[in-house]
Amino acid sequence: MATPAVKVYGWAISPFVSRALLALEEAGVDYELVPMSRQDGDHRRPEHLARNPFGKVPVLEDGDLTLFESRAIARHVLRKHKPELLGGGRLEQTAMVDVWLEVEAHQLSPPAIAIVVECVFAPFLGRERNQAVVDENVEKLKKVLEVYEARLATCTYLAGDFLSLADLSPFTIMHCLMATEYAALVHALPHVSAWWQGLAARPAANKVAQFMPVGAGAPKEQE
Amino acid sequence: MATPAVKVYGWAISPFVSRALLALEEAGVDYELVPMSRQDGDHRRPEHLARNPFGKVPVLEDGDLTLFESRAIARHVLRKHKPELLGGGRLEQTAMVDVWLEVEAHQLSPPAIAIVVECVFAPFLGRERNQAVVDENVEKLKKVLEVYEARLATCTYLAGDFLSLADLSPFTIMHCLMATEYAALVHALPHVSAWWQGLAARPAANKVAQFMPVGAGAPKEQE
């Protein structure tokens, strides 16, 4: 088999890396996940800093193009291979995808990440969960999810009645959240719950979820 | 004169609102800035929550379309009226615009906003500056600006040798930063400094800067 032209650098347990992988899986792009170890500090080595000067993962190489920042990577993959997931070039739909992608980035993900870091990754980082941080962010997340509930009562997906990156982008952090007791926040909201189940049932989401075994004790790096 | 079809809700002193205004000015779009008062809690009133359920500014109305989140608004305005500022539909250029827009949102703006809130807006919010917060974020911002310096040594603008939203998006928060003593962080870096001066000299940037009188004592709301 020929080596895929597309490479992703990083560890798939990261919701940021797996966001990029989800876009590739949804678009049906053949790719290679180049293994890196966070514990060994691979992201701080010169060869990785040459790919991303911020020393973060994921990085995508697509031919001569080197991209970082998971949402930029996801946009590129879909623009090239499945533009309907960005609104298909229609102004209004594309604008709504952008709005709900920004909502994911600036309203939903910050509290969700804070909860997941404390509840899922803290043991992996060798420390106890900080419950005060969890409680504060649960309150924030609850309010955000109430807005999602109201939105999803008016349309099937976040940007309208079509699946888009606005729905896929939160999948990986929500997959981690759903492995905690705060999954109850989602279960309490019927429209959010139905939307989540629809996302989680997608073959691409299923495949990416397998890279992220957060439900079964401490997460392991994919190496 | 006919009422413009495009309305922006918010107060222009906000770097988020003025980011939307900068996109409109660069695109040459006629718009109306609908005055709102933060102090009077206009953003918490039902009519505004109907526009943006998160109760934030800016909101853009473009005909039947109501958008929130400043970067989504800026993308929409440019996609409709000046697509070359998003990479002009070329895959590689568009991807690089996306990368550096995400860098602005997730690397540059968080420490810049923290510094500006403490140094510019804290007195306006009736409290003292927290110097520990400033110091911590100055260290973060310094590292980010060093990456910008290296990038801008290789091309004229962030996404390549063409102006884009990736350059314009940080303008308004940087305009506030440049009113503080931490402008020195920018002056210390020759390529960042030249890039900043080029941005600040643009007529659209100049016009938006006039909405944001942060240099002359405590900022005033635009009402």
Coordinates of C-alpha atoms in Angstrom, one line a residue:
Chain A
M1 CA 0.0 0.0 0.0
A2 CA 1.3 3.5 -0.8
T3 CA 2.0 5.8 2.1
P4 CA -0.9 8.3 2.4
A5 CA -0.1 11.8 1.3
V6 CA -1.8 13.2 4.4
K7 CA 0.0 12.9 7.8
V8 CA -1.3 13.9 11.2
Y9 CA 1.2 14.4 14.0
G10 CA 0.0 14.0 17.6
W11 CA -1.6 11.6 20.1
A12 CA -5.2 10.7 19.3
I13 CA -6.3 10.7 22.9
S14 CA -6.2 14.5 22.7
P15 CA -9.6 16.0 21.7
F16 CA -7.7 18.5 19.5
V17 CA -5.9 15.8 17.6
S18 CA -9.0 13.6 17.3
R19 CA -11.0 16.7 16.0
A20 CA -8.7 16.7 13.0
L21 CA -9.0 12.9 12.7
L22 CA -12.8 13.1 12.8
A23 CA -12.7 15.6 9.8
L24 CA -10.5 13.2 7.9
E25 CA -12.7 10.2 8.7
E26 CA -15.9 12.1 7.7
A27 CA -14.3 13.2 4.5
G28 CA -13.0 9.7 3.7
V29 CA -9.4 10.8 3.4
D30 CA -6.6 8.3 3.7
Y31 CA -4.1 9.5 6.3
E32 CA -1.3 8.4 8.5
L33 CA -1.2 9.2 12.2
V34 CA 2.4 9.7 13.0
P35 CA 2.9 8.6 16.6
M36 CA 4.3 11.1 19.0
S37 CA 4.8 10.9 22.8
R38 CA 3.7 13.8 25.0
Q39 CA 5.5 12.2 28.0
D40 CA 8.8 12.1 26.0
G41 CA 8.3 15.7 25.0
D42 CA 8.2 15.0 21.3
H43 CA 6.1 18.2 20.8
R44 CA 9.0 20.3 22.1
R45 CA 11.6 18.8 19.8
P46 CA 13.0 21.0 17.0
E47 CA 11.5 18.9 14.2
H48 CA 8.0 19.5 15.7
L49 CA 8.6 23.1 16.4
A50 CA 9.5 23.5 12.7
R51 CA 6.0 22.1 12.0
N52 CA 4.2 24.2 14.6
P53 CA 6.2 27.0 16.4
F54 CA 3.7 26.8 19.3
G55 CA 4.8 23.2 20.0
K56 CA 1.2 21.9 20.0
V57 CA -0.6 19.0 18.4
P58 CA -2.2 18.3 16.0
V59 CA -0.2 19.2 12.9
L60 CA -1.4 18.2 9.4
E61 CA 0.8 17.8 6.4
D62 CA -1.1 17.7 3.2
G63 CA 1.5 17.6 0.4
D64 CA 3.6 20.8 0.7
L65 CA 1.1 22.4 3.1
T66 CA 1.8 22.2 6.9
L67 CA -1.1 23.3 9.1
F68 CA -1.7 23.6 12.8
E69 CA -4.7 24.5 15.0
S70 CA -7.3 21.7 15.0
R71 CA -10.2 23.8 13.7
A72 CA -8.1 25.3 10.9
I73 CA -7.1 21.7 9.9
A74 CA -10.7 20.5 10.0
R75 CA -11.8 23.4 7.9
H76 CA -9.1 22.7 5.3
V77 CA -9.9 19.0 5.1
L78 CA -13.6 19.6 4.6
R79 CA -13.1 22.5 2.2
K80 CA -11.0 20.3 0.0
H81 CA -12.9 17.0 0.4
K82 CA -16.4 17.6 1.8
P83 CA -17.4 21.3 1.5
E84 CA -21.1 20.6 2.3
L85 CA -19.9 20.2 5.9
L86 CA -18.9 23.8 5.9
G87 CA -22.2 25.0 4.4
G88 CA -21.6 24.0 0.8
G89 CA -20.6 27.5 -0.4
R90 CA -24.0 29.0 0.4
L91 CA -23.6 32.3 2.2
E92 CA -26.3 31.9 4.9
Q93 CA -25.5 28.3 5.7
T94 CA -21.8 29.0 5.8
A95 CA -22.3 31.9 8.1
M96 CA -24.3 29.8 10.5
V97 CA -21.6 27.1 10.5
D98 CA -19.1 29.8 11.4
V99 CA -21.3 31.2 14.2
W100 CA -21.8 27.8 15.9
L101 CA -18.1 26.8 15.4
E102 CA -17.2 30.0 17.3
V103 CA -19.7 29.2 19.9
E104 CA -18.1 25.7 20.3
A105 CA -14.6 27.3 20.5
H106 CA -15.5 30.2 22.9
Q107 CA -18.6 29.1 24.9
L108 CA -18.9 25.3 25.0
S109 CA -15.3 24.0 24.9
P110 CA -13.7 26.1 27.6
P111 CA -15.9 24.8 30.5
A112 CA -16.1 21.3 28.9
I113 CA -12.3 21.1 28.7
A114 CA -11.9 22.3 32.3
I115 CA -14.2 19.6 33.5
V116 CA -12.6 16.9 31.4
V117 CA -9.0 17.9 32.5
E118 CA -10.1 17.6 36.1
C119 CA -12.2 14.5 35.9
V120 CA -10.4 12.5 33.2
F121 CA -6.9 13.7 32.7
A122 CA -5.9 14.9 36.3
P123 CA -5.0 11.3 37.4
F124 CA -3.0 10.8 34.2
L125 CA -1.2 14.1 35.0
G126 CA -0.4 12.7 38.5
R127 CA -2.7 14.9 40.5
E128 CA -6.1 15.0 42.3
R129 CA -9.2 16.4 40.7
N130 CA -9.9 20.0 41.8
Q131 CA -13.6 19.9 42.5
A132 CA -14.0 23.7 42.9
V133 CA -12.8 24.1 39.3
V134 CA -15.2 21.4 38.2
D135 CA -18.2 22.9 40.0
E136 CA -17.5 26.4 38.6
N137 CA -17.3 25.0 35.0
V138 CA -20.3 22.8 35.4
E139 CA -22.4 25.9 36.1
K140 CA -21.0 27.6 33.0
L141 CA -21.5 24.5 30.8
K142 CA -25.1 24.0 32.0
K143 CA -26.0 27.5 30.8
V144 CA -24.3 26.9 27.4
L145 CA -26.1 23.6 27.0
E146 CA -29.4 25.3 27.7
V147 CA -28.7 27.5 24.7
Y148 CA -27.9 24.5 22.6
E149 CA -31.2 22.9 23.8
A150 CA -33.2 25.9 22.7
R151 CA -31.3 26.0 19.3
L152 CA -31.7 22.2 18.7
A153 CA -35.5 22.5 19.4
T154 CA -35.7 24.7 16.3
C155 CA -33.4 22.8 13.9
T156 CA -31.9 19.3 13.7
Y157 CA -28.3 20.5 13.7
L158 CA -26.6 23.5 15.1
A159 CA -26.2 25.5 11.9
G160 CA -29.6 24.5 10.5
D161 CA -31.2 21.3 9.1
F162 CA -27.9 20.0 7.8
L163 CA -24.9 18.3 9.5
S164 CA -21.8 20.5 9.6
L165 CA -18.4 21.0 11.2
A166 CA -20.3 23.0 13.9
D167 CA -21.7 19.7 15.1
L168 CA -18.6 17.6 14.6
S169 CA -16.1 20.0 16.2
P170 CA -17.5 19.6 19.8
F171 CA -17.7 15.8 19.4
T172 CA -14.3 14.8 20.8
I173 CA -14.4 16.9 23.9
M174 CA -18.0 15.8 24.5
H175 CA -16.9 12.2 24.1
C176 CA -14.6 12.8 27.0
L177 CA -17.3 14.6 29.0
M178 CA -19.7 11.8 28.5
A179 CA -17.2 9.5 30.3
T180 CA -17.7 11.5 33.5
E181 CA -20.7 11.8 35.8
Y182 CA -21.4 15.2 34.1
A183 CA -22.9 13.3 31.1
A184 CA -26.0 13.9 33.2
L185 CA -26.0 17.5 32.0
V186 CA -26.5 16.2 28.4
H187 CA -29.0 13.5 29.4
A188 CA -31.2 16.1 31.1
L189 CA -31.8 17.9 27.8
P190 CA -33.9 16.0 25.3
H191 CA -32.8 17.8 22.1
V192 CA -29.1 17.9 23.1
S193 CA -29.3 14.3 24.0
A194 CA -30.8 13.2 20.7
W195 CA -28.3 15.4 18.8
W196 CA -25.4 13.8 20.8
Q197 CA -26.7 10.3 20.1
G198 CA -27.0 11.0 16.4
L199 CA -23.4 12.2 16.3
A200 CA -22.0 9.4 18.4
A201 CA -23.7 6.8 16.1
R202 CA -21.8 8.1 13.0
P203 CA -19.2 5.6 11.7
A204 CA -16.5 8.3 11.6
A205 CA -17.3 9.3 15.2
N206 CA -17.3 5.7 16.3
K207 CA -13.9 5.1 14.8
V208 CA -12.4 8.3 16.4
A209 CA -14.0 7.4 19.8
Q210 CA -12.0 4.1 19.7
F211 CA -8.8 6.2 19.6
M212 CA -10.0 7.8 22.9
P213 CA -10.5 5.1 25.5
V214 CA -11.4 7.6 28.2
G215 CA -14.2 5.5 29.5
A216 CA -12.0 2.7 30.8
G217 CA -9.9 4.1 33.6
A218 CA -6.9 6.4 33.0
P219 CA -6.4 7.3 29.4
K220 CA -3.5 5.8 27.5
E221 CA -1.4 7.5 24.9
Q222 CA -1.7 6.1 21.4
E223 CA 1.8 5.1 20.6
Chain B
M1 CA -30.4 58.8 3.0
A2 CA -31.8 55.3 3.2
T3 CA -31.3 53.3 6.3
P4 CA -28.4 50.8 5.8
A5 CA -29.5 47.2 5.4
V6 CA -26.7 46.1 7.8
K7 CA -27.0 46.8 11.5
V8 CA -24.4 46.1 14.2
Y9 CA -25.6 46.0 17.8
G10 CA -23.1 46.8 20.6
W11 CA -20.6 49.4 21.9
A12 CA -17.7 50.2 19.7
I13 CA -15.2 50.5 22.5
S14 CA -15.3 46.7 22.7
P15 CA -12.5 45.1 20.7
F16 CA -15.1 42.4 19.7
V17 CA -17.6 44.9 18.4
S18 CA -14.9 46.9 16.6
R19 CA -13.5 43.7 15.0
A20 CA -16.9 43.4 13.2
L21 CA -16.8 47.1 12.3
L22 CA -13.3 46.8 10.9
A23 CA -14.4 44.1 8.6
L24 CA -17.3 46.3 7.4
E25 CA -15.1 49.3 7.0
E26 CA -12.5 47.3 5.0
A27 CA -15.3 45.8 2.8
G28 CA -16.8 49.3 2.3
V29 CA -20.2 48.2 3.5
D30 CA -22.7 50.8 4.6
Y31 CA -23.9 50.0 8.1
E32 CA -25.6 51.4 11.1
L33 CA -24.2 51.0 14.6
V34 CA -27.2 50.6 16.9
P35 CA -26.2 52.1 20.2
M36 CA -26.5 49.9 23.3
S37 CA -25.4 50.5 26.9
R38 CA -23.4 47.9 28.8
Q39 CA -23.9 49.9 32.0
D40 CA -27.7 49.8 31.5
G41 CA -27.6 46.1 30.8
D42 CA -29.0 46.4 27.3
H43 CA -27.3 43.1 26.4
R44 CA -29.3 41.3 29.0
R45 CA -32.7 42.5 27.7
P46 CA -35.1 40.0 26.0
E47 CA -34.8 41.8 22.6
H48 CA -31.0 41.4 22.7
L49 CA -31.1 37.8 23.9
A50 CA -33.4 37.1 21.0
R51 CA -30.6 38.2 18.7
N52 CA -27.8 36.4 20.7
P53 CA -28.9 33.9 23.3
F54 CA -25.5 34.3 25.0
G55 CA -26.2 38.0 25.6
K56 CA -23.0 39.2 24.1
V57 CA -22.0 41.9 21.6
P58 CA -21.6 42.3 18.7
V59 CA -24.6 41.1 16.8
L60 CA -24.9 41.7 13.0
E61 CA -28.2 41.9 11.2
D62 CA -27.8 41.5 7.4
G63 CA -31.3 41.4 5.9
D64 CA -32.9 38.3 7.4
L65 CA -29.7 36.9 8.7
T66 CA -28.8 37.5 12.4
L67 CA -25.2 36.6 13.4
F68 CA -23.2 36.7 16.5
E69 CA -19.5 36.0 17.5
S70 CA -17.2 38.6 16.1
R71 CA -15.0 36.4 14.0
A72 CA -18.0 34.7 12.4
I73 CA -19.4 38.1 11.6
A74 CA -16.1 39.3 10.1
R75 CA -15.9 36.1 8.0
H76 CA -19.4 36.6 6.7
V77 CA -18.9 40.3 5.8
L78 CA -15.7 39.5 3.9
R79 CA -17.0 36.4 2.3
K80 CA -19.8 38.4 0.9
H81 CA -18.1 41.6 0.0
K82 CA -14.3 41.1 0.0
P83 CA -13.4 37.4 -0.3
E84 CA -9.7 38.1 -1.1
L85 CA -9.3 38.9 2.6
L86 CA -10.2 35.3 3.4
G87 CA -7.7 33.9 0.8
G88 CA -9.8 34.5 -2.3
G89 CA -11.1 30.9 -2.6
R90 CA -7.6 29.5 -3.1
L91 CA -7.2 26.4 -0.9
E92 CA -3.7 27.0 0.4
Q93 CA -4.1 30.7 1.1
T94 CA -7.5 30.1 2.7
A95 CA -6.0 27.4 5.0
M96 CA -3.2 29.8 6.1
V97 CA -5.8 32.5 6.9
D98 CA -7.6 30.0 9.0
V99 CA -4.5 28.9 10.8
W100 CA -3.5 32.4 11.8
L101 CA -7.0 33.4 12.7
E102 CA -7.1 30.5 15.1
V103 CA -3.7 31.5 16.4
E104 CA -5.1 35.0 17.0
A105 CA -8.1 33.5 18.8
H106 CA -6.3 31.0 21.0
Q107 CA -2.7 32.2 21.4
L108 CA -2.5 35.9 20.9
S109 CA -5.8 37.3 22.1
P110 CA -6.2 35.5 25.5
P111 CA -3.1 37.1 27.1
A112 CA -3.6 40.4 25.2
I113 CA -7.2 40.7 26.5
A114 CA -6.1 39.8 30.0
I115 CA -3.5 42.6 29.9
V116 CA -5.9 45.1 28.4
V117 CA -8.7 44.3 30.9
E118 CA -6.3 45.0 33.8
C119 CA -4.5 48.0 32.3
V120 CA -7.2 49.8 30.4
F121 CA -10.6 48.6 31.5
A122 CA -10.2 47.8 35.3
P123 CA -10.6 51.5 36.3
F124 CA -13.6 51.7 34.1
L125 CA -15.0 48.6 36.0
G126 CA -14.3 50.4 39.3
R127 CA -11.3 48.3 40.4
E128 CA -7.6 48.4 40.7
R129 CA -5.3 46.7 38.2
N130 CA -4.1 43.2 39.2
Q131 CA -0.4 43.3 38.4
A132 CA 0.1 39.6 39.0
V133 CA -2.4 38.8 36.2
V134 CA -0.7 41.4 34.0
D135 CA 2.8 39.9 34.6
E136 CA 1.7 36.4 34.0
N137 CA 0.1 37.3 30.7
V138 CA 2.9 39.6 29.6
E139 CA 5.2 36.5 29.7
K140 CA 2.7 34.5 27.6
L141 CA 2.2 37.3 25.1
K142 CA 5.9 37.8 24.7
K143 CA 6.3 34.2 23.6
V144 CA 3.5 34.5 21.2
L145 CA 4.8 37.7 19.7
E146 CA 8.2 36.0 19.2
V147 CA 6.4 33.5 17.0
Y148 CA 4.8 36.3 15.1
E149 CA 8.2 37.9 14.7
A150 CA 9.7 34.8 13.1
R151 CA 6.6 34.4 10.9
L152 CA 6.7 38.0 9.7
A153 CA 10.4 37.7 8.9
T154 CA 9.4 35.2 6.2
C155 CA 6.3 36.9 4.7
T156 CA 4.7 40.4 4.8
Y157 CA 1.5 39.3 6.4
L158 CA 0.5 36.4 8.7
A159 CA -1.1 34.2 6.1
G160 CA 1.5 34.9 3.4
D161 CA 2.3 37.9 1.1
F162 CA -1.3 39.1 1.1
L163 CA -3.4 41.0 3.7
S164 CA -6.1 39.0 5.2
L165 CA -8.5 38.7 8.1
A166 CA -5.7 37.0 10.0
D167 CA -4.0 40.4 10.2
L168 CA -7.1 42.5 10.7
S169 CA -8.7 40.3 13.5
P170 CA -6.0 41.1 16.1
F171 CA -6.1 44.8 15.3
T172 CA -8.7 46.0 17.8
I173 CA -7.3 44.2 20.8
M174 CA -3.8 45.3 19.8
H175 CA -5.0 48.9 19.5
C176 CA -5.9 48.7 23.2
L177 CA -2.6 47.0 24.1
M178 CA -0.7 49.7 22.3
A179 CA -2.3 52.3 24.7
T180 CA -0.5 50.6 27.6
E181 CA 3.2 50.5 28.6
Y182 CA 3.2 46.9 27.1
A183 CA 3.3 48.5 23.6
A184 CA 7.0 48.0 24.3
L185 CA 6.6 44.3 23.6
V186 CA 5.7 45.2 20.0
H187 CA 8.2 47.9 19.6
A188 CA 11.0 45.5 20.6
L189 CA 10.3 43.3 17.5
P190 CA 11.1 44.9 14.2
H191 CA 8.9 42.8 11.9
V192 CA 5.9 42.8 14.3
S193 CA 6.4 46.5 14.7
A194 CA 6.4 47.2 10.9
W195 CA 3.4 44.9 10.4
W196 CA 1.5 46.8 13.2
Q197 CA 2.4 50.2 11.7
G198 CA 1.1 49.0 8.3
L199 CA -2.2 47.9 9.8
A200 CA -2.7 51.0 12.0
A201 CA -2.1 53.2 8.9
R202 CA -5.0 51.7 7.0
P203 CA -8.0 54.1 6.6
A204 CA -10.4 51.4 7.9
A205 CA -8.3 50.8 11.0
N206 CA -7.9 54.5 11.6
K207 CA -11.7 55.0 11.5
V208 CA -12.3 52.1 13.9
A209 CA -9.5 53.3 16.2
Q210 CA -11.4 56.6 16.5
F211 CA -14.3 54.6 18.0
M212 CA -11.9 53.3 20.7
P213 CA -10.5 56.3 22.5
V214 CA -8.5 54.1 24.9
G215 CA -5.4 56.2 24.8
A216 CA -6.9 59.2 26.5
G217 CA -7.7 58.2 30.0
A218 CA -10.6 55.9 30.9
P219 CA -12.6 54.7 27.9
K220 CA -16.1 56.0 27.3
E221 CA -19.0 54.0 26.0
Q222 CA -20.1 55.1 22.5
E223 CA -23.7 56.0 23.1

